Amino acid sequence: MPDDRWLAGDAYERYMGRWSRPLALAFLRWLRQPSGAHWLELGCGTGALTAAIVTAGDPRSVVACDPSEAFVEHARKGVTDARVSFVVAGAHSLPSREGGFDVAVSGLVLNFVPAPEEMLAALRRRLRPRGVVAAYVWDYAAGMEFLRAFWDEATAMDARAAALDEGRRFPLCSAPALRTLFDRAGLTRVESGAVDIETRFEDFDDYWEPFLRGPGPAPAFVASLEPPARDDLRERLRRRLQPAGAGEIHLRARAWSVRGVSA
């Protein structure tokens, strides 16, 4: 079965966290929230979005939550701004604020929770009237070029890989699906958009090495391979991404963002 757990902060940073950080800043530019807001974040992970809110959002306060104690500890070490407090909590145990939060956000989480409708309902309950709920998820099906290349080559080599491919497993990761989810959650003025960043790798090893460590579907698939098959996959990807030899690899990664207003 796919392993979607992200429990090791350092491994996540090397594999996905380095892209989560520029994505979080791009998402906040899209979201356009005023200064001085009180923010609630669910699924803070290693603190990519939390740090971006502090840097670009000029918040009055941020309460960042994650059910993983290891992630919260990792994020707490990286974000030391006095306006931020971290809490080990999931959707069913979110902290509240007198008067409600102005903005409730979640980055790269919705597709991993078993009941996203319940998660949105929990966020809505913590908001003030006409507060904003917003989220974003990677476009696994077509927009994340470095993962799309991996799963295309892995599936061509071994049909078992198709069952792990996030592009097939996460139909929520599209603009129409996200808008429908927010509409059904009772949010108004729902809008969605694409957020793109560049994923630049110094060389092929910079691309390949993160697949050799940590949890997650792609690294777990690599770990399941015998050495000859692993070498075969590596060479397939090298030929696809670096056909002319050494040098930087420039790819694009897209996420879908969505926002709505509470009643």
Tab-separated table of C-alpha atoms in Angstrom:
chain	number	residue	atom	x	y	z
A	1	MET	CA	0.000	0.000	0.000
A	2	PRO	CA	1.177	3.586	-0.584
A	3	ASP	CA	3.056	5.158	2.309
A	4	ASP	CA	1.835	8.757	2.575
A	5	ARG	CA	3.116	9.391	6.078
A	6	TRP	CA	5.573	12.251	6.539
A	7	LEU	CA	7.095	11.753	9.943
A	8	ALA	CA	10.757	12.657	9.377
A	9	GLY	CA	11.209	16.397	9.033
A	10	ASP	CA	14.751	16.315	7.619
A	11	ALA	CA	13.876	13.744	4.954
A	12	TYR	CA	10.781	15.695	3.950
A	13	GLU	CA	12.777	18.924	3.655
A	14	ARG	CA	15.210	17.383	1.190
A	15	TYR	CA	12.536	15.678	-0.884
A	16	MET	CA	9.591	18.131	-0.913
A	17	GLY	CA	10.153	20.842	1.666
A	18	ARG	CA	12.589	22.813	-0.477
A	19	TRP	CA	9.786	23.272	-3.014
A	20	SER	CA	7.081	23.827	-0.406
A	21	ARG	CA	8.744	27.045	0.723
A	22	PRO	CA	8.724	29.015	-2.542
A	23	LEU	CA	5.270	27.590	-3.232
A	24	ALA	CA	3.970	28.935	0.086
A	25	LEU	CA	5.139	32.447	-0.791
A	26	ALA	CA	3.535	32.212	-4.231
A	27	PHE	CA	0.284	31.021	-2.623
A	28	LEU	CA	0.199	34.011	-0.259
A	29	ARG	CA	0.662	36.396	-3.184
A	30	TRP	CA	-2.370	34.744	-4.768
A	31	LEU	CA	-4.384	34.830	-1.515
A	32	ARG	CA	-3.907	38.593	-0.939
A	33	GLN	CA	-4.766	38.906	2.764
A	34	PRO	CA	-4.377	42.223	4.639
A	35	SER	CA	-1.794	42.832	7.332
A	36	GLY	CA	-2.604	42.352	10.981
A	37	ALA	CA	-4.756	39.228	10.599
A	38	HIS	CA	-5.047	36.356	13.054
A	39	TRP	CA	-4.153	33.142	11.197
A	40	LEU	CA	-4.925	29.489	11.921
A	41	GLU	CA	-2.941	26.879	10.015
A	42	LEU	CA	-3.772	23.180	9.928
A	43	GLY	CA	-1.112	20.712	8.790
A	44	CYS	CA	1.895	22.994	9.256
A	45	GLY	CA	4.380	20.178	8.596
A	46	THR	CA	7.937	21.491	8.751
A	47	GLY	CA	6.751	25.101	8.803
A	48	ALA	CA	6.979	26.181	5.151
A	49	LEU	CA	3.667	28.023	5.070
A	50	THR	CA	4.075	29.240	8.653
A	51	ALA	CA	7.377	30.896	7.782
A	52	ALA	CA	5.887	32.414	4.648
A	53	ILE	CA	2.983	33.931	6.612
A	54	VAL	CA	5.476	35.568	8.983
A	55	THR	CA	7.658	36.801	6.121
A	56	ALA	CA	5.026	37.985	3.662
A	57	GLY	CA	1.722	38.141	5.548
A	58	ASP	CA	2.566	40.557	8.379
A	59	PRO	CA	0.237	38.685	10.787
A	60	ARG	CA	-0.871	39.745	14.213
A	61	SER	CA	-0.752	36.115	15.306
A	62	VAL	CA	-0.365	32.623	13.836
A	63	VAL	CA	-1.454	29.370	15.461
A	64	ALA	CA	0.113	26.529	13.482
A	65	CYS	CA	-1.109	22.966	14.091
A	66	ASP	CA	-0.062	19.513	12.997
A	67	PRO	CA	-0.967	16.065	14.390
A	68	SER	CA	2.684	14.971	14.072
A	69	GLU	CA	4.714	15.905	17.146
A	70	ALA	CA	7.942	15.357	15.177
A	71	PHE	CA	6.870	17.854	12.539
A	72	VAL	CA	5.798	20.408	15.127
A	73	GLU	CA	9.165	20.155	16.858
A	74	HIS	CA	10.949	20.579	13.522
A	75	ALA	CA	8.830	23.607	12.605
A	76	ARG	CA	9.217	25.199	16.044
A	77	LYS	CA	13.004	25.173	15.663
A	78	GLY	CA	12.805	26.867	12.271
A	79	VAL	CA	10.163	29.514	13.029
A	80	THR	CA	10.920	31.438	16.198
A	81	ASP	CA	8.847	34.577	15.619
A	82	ALA	CA	7.032	35.577	18.822
A	83	ARG	CA	3.726	35.954	16.947
A	84	VAL	CA	3.690	32.220	16.155
A	85	SER	CA	2.595	29.416	18.450
A	86	PHE	CA	2.728	25.746	17.511
A	87	VAL	CA	0.232	23.148	18.702
A	88	VAL	CA	0.154	19.378	18.226
A	89	ALA	CA	-3.426	19.050	16.955
A	90	GLY	CA	-5.482	17.682	14.101
A	91	ALA	CA	-8.831	18.734	12.655
A	92	HIS	CA	-10.773	17.296	15.600
A	93	SER	CA	-8.798	19.155	18.263
A	94	LEU	CA	-8.067	22.582	16.799
A	95	PRO	CA	-7.521	25.453	19.217
A	96	SER	CA	-10.025	28.313	19.176
A	97	ARG	CA	-9.679	32.059	19.594
A	98	GLU	CA	-12.115	34.495	21.182
A	99	GLY	CA	-13.727	36.350	18.314
A	100	GLY	CA	-12.489	33.768	15.832
A	101	PHE	CA	-9.555	33.692	13.426
A	102	ASP	CA	-9.503	35.904	10.342
A	103	VAL	CA	-7.892	33.351	8.035
A	104	ALA	CA	-7.668	29.551	8.197
A	105	VAL	CA	-5.247	27.916	5.782
A	106	SER	CA	-3.883	24.492	4.948
A	107	GLY	CA	-1.012	23.798	2.589
A	108	LEU	CA	-0.479	20.512	0.740
A	109	VAL	CA	-2.730	18.583	3.121
A	110	LEU	CA	-6.313	18.260	1.821
A	111	ASN	CA	-5.645	15.279	-0.444
A	112	PHE	CA	-4.069	13.288	2.397
A	113	VAL	CA	-6.911	13.506	4.915
A	114	PRO	CA	-9.622	10.809	4.839
A	115	ALA	CA	-12.492	13.300	5.240
A	116	PRO	CA	-11.631	16.709	3.735
A	117	GLU	CA	-15.221	17.901	4.222
A	118	GLU	CA	-14.868	17.437	7.976
A	119	MET	CA	-11.539	19.240	7.919
A	120	LEU	CA	-13.077	22.277	6.205
A	121	ALA	CA	-15.977	22.244	8.639
A	122	ALA	CA	-13.529	22.278	11.556
A	123	LEU	CA	-11.673	25.244	10.072
A	124	ARG	CA	-14.925	27.128	9.445
A	125	ARG	CA	-15.974	26.727	13.066
A	126	ARG	CA	-12.810	28.513	14.195
A	127	LEU	CA	-13.340	31.569	11.958
A	128	ARG	CA	-14.993	34.892	12.618
A	129	PRO	CA	-17.968	35.739	10.380
A	130	ARG	CA	-16.796	36.357	6.790
A	131	GLY	CA	-13.422	34.861	7.583
A	132	VAL	CA	-11.420	33.211	4.802
A	133	VAL	CA	-10.626	29.514	4.372
A	134	ALA	CA	-7.931	28.705	1.817
A	135	ALA	CA	-5.845	25.719	0.775
A	136	TYR	CA	-3.558	24.453	-1.946
A	137	VAL	CA	-2.446	21.055	-3.224
A	138	TRP	CA	0.131	19.899	-5.756
A	139	ASP	CA	-1.111	19.169	-9.271
A	140	TYR	CA	0.166	15.592	-9.211
A	141	ALA	CA	-1.555	14.569	-12.433
A	142	ALA	CA	0.202	16.974	-14.787
A	143	GLY	CA	1.770	19.956	-13.074
A	144	MET	CA	4.627	18.502	-10.990
A	145	GLU	CA	7.148	17.732	-13.693
A	146	PHE	CA	9.807	16.126	-11.504
A	147	LEU	CA	7.302	13.663	-10.004
A	148	ARG	CA	5.480	13.148	-13.303
A	149	ALA	CA	8.770	12.076	-14.894
A	150	PHE	CA	9.434	9.691	-12.008
A	151	TRP	CA	6.065	7.922	-12.162
A	152	ASP	CA	6.004	7.761	-15.960
A	153	GLU	CA	9.368	5.996	-16.034
A	154	ALA	CA	8.641	3.850	-12.977
A	155	THR	CA	5.349	2.620	-14.470
A	156	ALA	CA	6.954	1.951	-17.855
A	157	MET	CA	9.514	-0.226	-16.061
A	158	ASP	CA	7.252	-1.864	-13.461
A	159	ALA	CA	3.440	-1.861	-13.706
A	160	ARG	CA	3.169	-2.010	-9.891
A	161	ALA	CA	4.172	1.638	-9.735
A	162	ALA	CA	0.845	2.750	-11.225
A	163	ALA	CA	-0.948	1.953	-7.956
A	164	LEU	CA	1.322	4.398	-6.087
A	165	ASP	CA	1.183	7.284	-8.561
A	166	GLU	CA	-0.269	10.336	-6.764
A	167	GLY	CA	-1.619	11.608	-10.080
A	168	ARG	CA	-3.996	8.654	-10.197
A	169	ARG	CA	-4.679	8.411	-6.487
A	170	PHE	CA	-5.597	12.028	-5.734
A	171	PRO	CA	-8.490	13.196	-7.950
A	172	LEU	CA	-9.054	16.042	-5.482
A	173	CYS	CA	-5.920	17.731	-6.839
A	174	SER	CA	-7.646	19.716	-9.580
A	175	ALA	CA	-9.290	23.122	-9.711
A	176	PRO	CA	-12.842	21.829	-10.385
A	177	ALA	CA	-12.646	19.271	-7.589
A	178	LEU	CA	-11.420	21.847	-5.092
A	179	ARG	CA	-14.124	24.335	-6.026
A	180	THR	CA	-16.760	21.638	-5.643
A	181	LEU	CA	-15.384	20.685	-2.224
A	182	PHE	CA	-15.489	24.285	-0.989
A	183	ASP	CA	-18.971	24.855	-2.433
A	184	ARG	CA	-20.302	21.768	-0.653
A	185	ALA	CA	-18.679	22.949	2.578
A	186	GLY	CA	-20.987	25.971	2.516
A	187	LEU	CA	-18.298	28.522	1.698
A	188	THR	CA	-19.184	31.470	-0.518
A	189	ARG	CA	-17.280	33.479	-3.147
A	190	VAL	CA	-15.240	30.384	-3.933
A	191	GLU	CA	-12.399	30.852	-6.393
A	192	SER	CA	-9.444	28.755	-7.480
A	193	GLY	CA	-6.213	29.356	-9.346
A	194	ALA	CA	-2.889	27.893	-10.425
A	195	VAL	CA	0.337	28.630	-8.546
A	196	ASP	CA	3.571	27.773	-10.385
A	197	ILE	CA	7.174	27.635	-9.223
A	198	GLU	CA	10.445	26.499	-10.761
A	199	THR	CA	12.132	23.365	-9.434
A	200	ARG	CA	15.807	23.701	-10.290
A	201	PHE	CA	18.222	20.829	-9.624
A	202	GLU	CA	21.982	21.412	-9.606
A	203	ASP	CA	22.557	18.146	-11.429
A	204	PHE	CA	20.979	14.719	-11.807
A	205	ASP	CA	22.236	13.545	-8.398
A	206	ASP	CA	20.432	16.501	-6.789
A	207	TYR	CA	17.249	15.218	-8.431
A	208	TRP	CA	17.759	11.504	-7.694
A	209	GLU	CA	19.227	11.438	-4.183
A	210	PRO	CA	16.035	12.505	-2.308
A	211	PHE	CA	14.233	9.463	-3.736
A	212	LEU	CA	16.679	7.265	-1.815
A	213	ARG	CA	15.673	8.359	1.665
A	214	GLY	CA	12.645	9.035	3.780
A	215	PRO	CA	8.997	7.944	3.581
A	216	GLY	CA	6.467	8.823	0.892
A	217	PRO	CA	5.193	6.841	-2.120
A	218	ALA	CA	8.048	7.495	-4.550
A	219	PRO	CA	10.929	6.870	-2.098
A	220	ALA	CA	9.072	3.812	-0.771
A	221	PHE	CA	8.804	2.428	-4.308
A	222	VAL	CA	12.520	2.987	-4.915
A	223	ALA	CA	13.331	1.240	-1.633
A	224	SER	CA	11.243	-1.763	-2.715
A	225	LEU	CA	13.342	-2.331	-5.851
A	226	GLU	CA	16.245	-4.722	-6.134
A	227	PRO	CA	19.547	-2.945	-6.974
A	228	PRO	CA	19.478	-3.794	-10.728
A	229	ALA	CA	15.937	-2.455	-11.097
A	230	ARG	CA	16.832	0.626	-9.079
A	231	ASP	CA	19.774	1.282	-11.374
A	232	ASP	CA	17.517	0.812	-14.390
A	233	LEU	CA	15.051	3.392	-13.095
A	234	ARG	CA	17.837	5.838	-12.342
A	235	GLU	CA	19.226	5.553	-15.873
A	236	ARG	CA	15.776	5.900	-17.432
A	237	LEU	CA	15.296	9.143	-15.549
A	238	ARG	CA	18.786	10.369	-16.379
A	239	ARG	CA	18.174	9.852	-20.103
A	240	ARG	CA	14.811	11.615	-19.872
A	241	LEU	CA	15.877	14.611	-17.806
A	242	GLN	CA	19.505	15.070	-18.806
A	243	PRO	CA	19.914	13.712	-22.344
A	244	ALA	CA	22.825	16.046	-23.136
A	245	GLY	CA	24.877	15.066	-20.094
A	246	ALA	CA	25.743	17.036	-16.956
A	247	GLY	CA	24.257	20.371	-15.987
A	248	GLU	CA	21.316	21.906	-14.148
A	249	ILE	CA	17.823	20.501	-14.602
A	250	HIS	CA	15.058	23.090	-14.807
A	251	LEU	CA	11.480	21.887	-14.306
A	252	ARG	CA	8.160	23.408	-13.258
A	253	ALA	CA	5.802	22.504	-10.433
A	254	ARG	CA	2.170	23.575	-10.263
A	255	ALA	CA	-0.247	23.632	-7.356
A	256	TRP	CA	-3.974	24.367	-7.351
A	257	SER	CA	-5.190	26.907	-4.815
A	258	VAL	CA	-8.719	27.534	-3.582
A	259	ARG	CA	-10.370	29.994	-1.210
A	260	GLY	CA	-13.824	30.704	0.161
A	261	VAL	CA	-15.580	32.935	2.688
A	262	SER	CA	-17.493	31.736	5.740
A	263	ALA	CA	-21.050	32.891	6.401
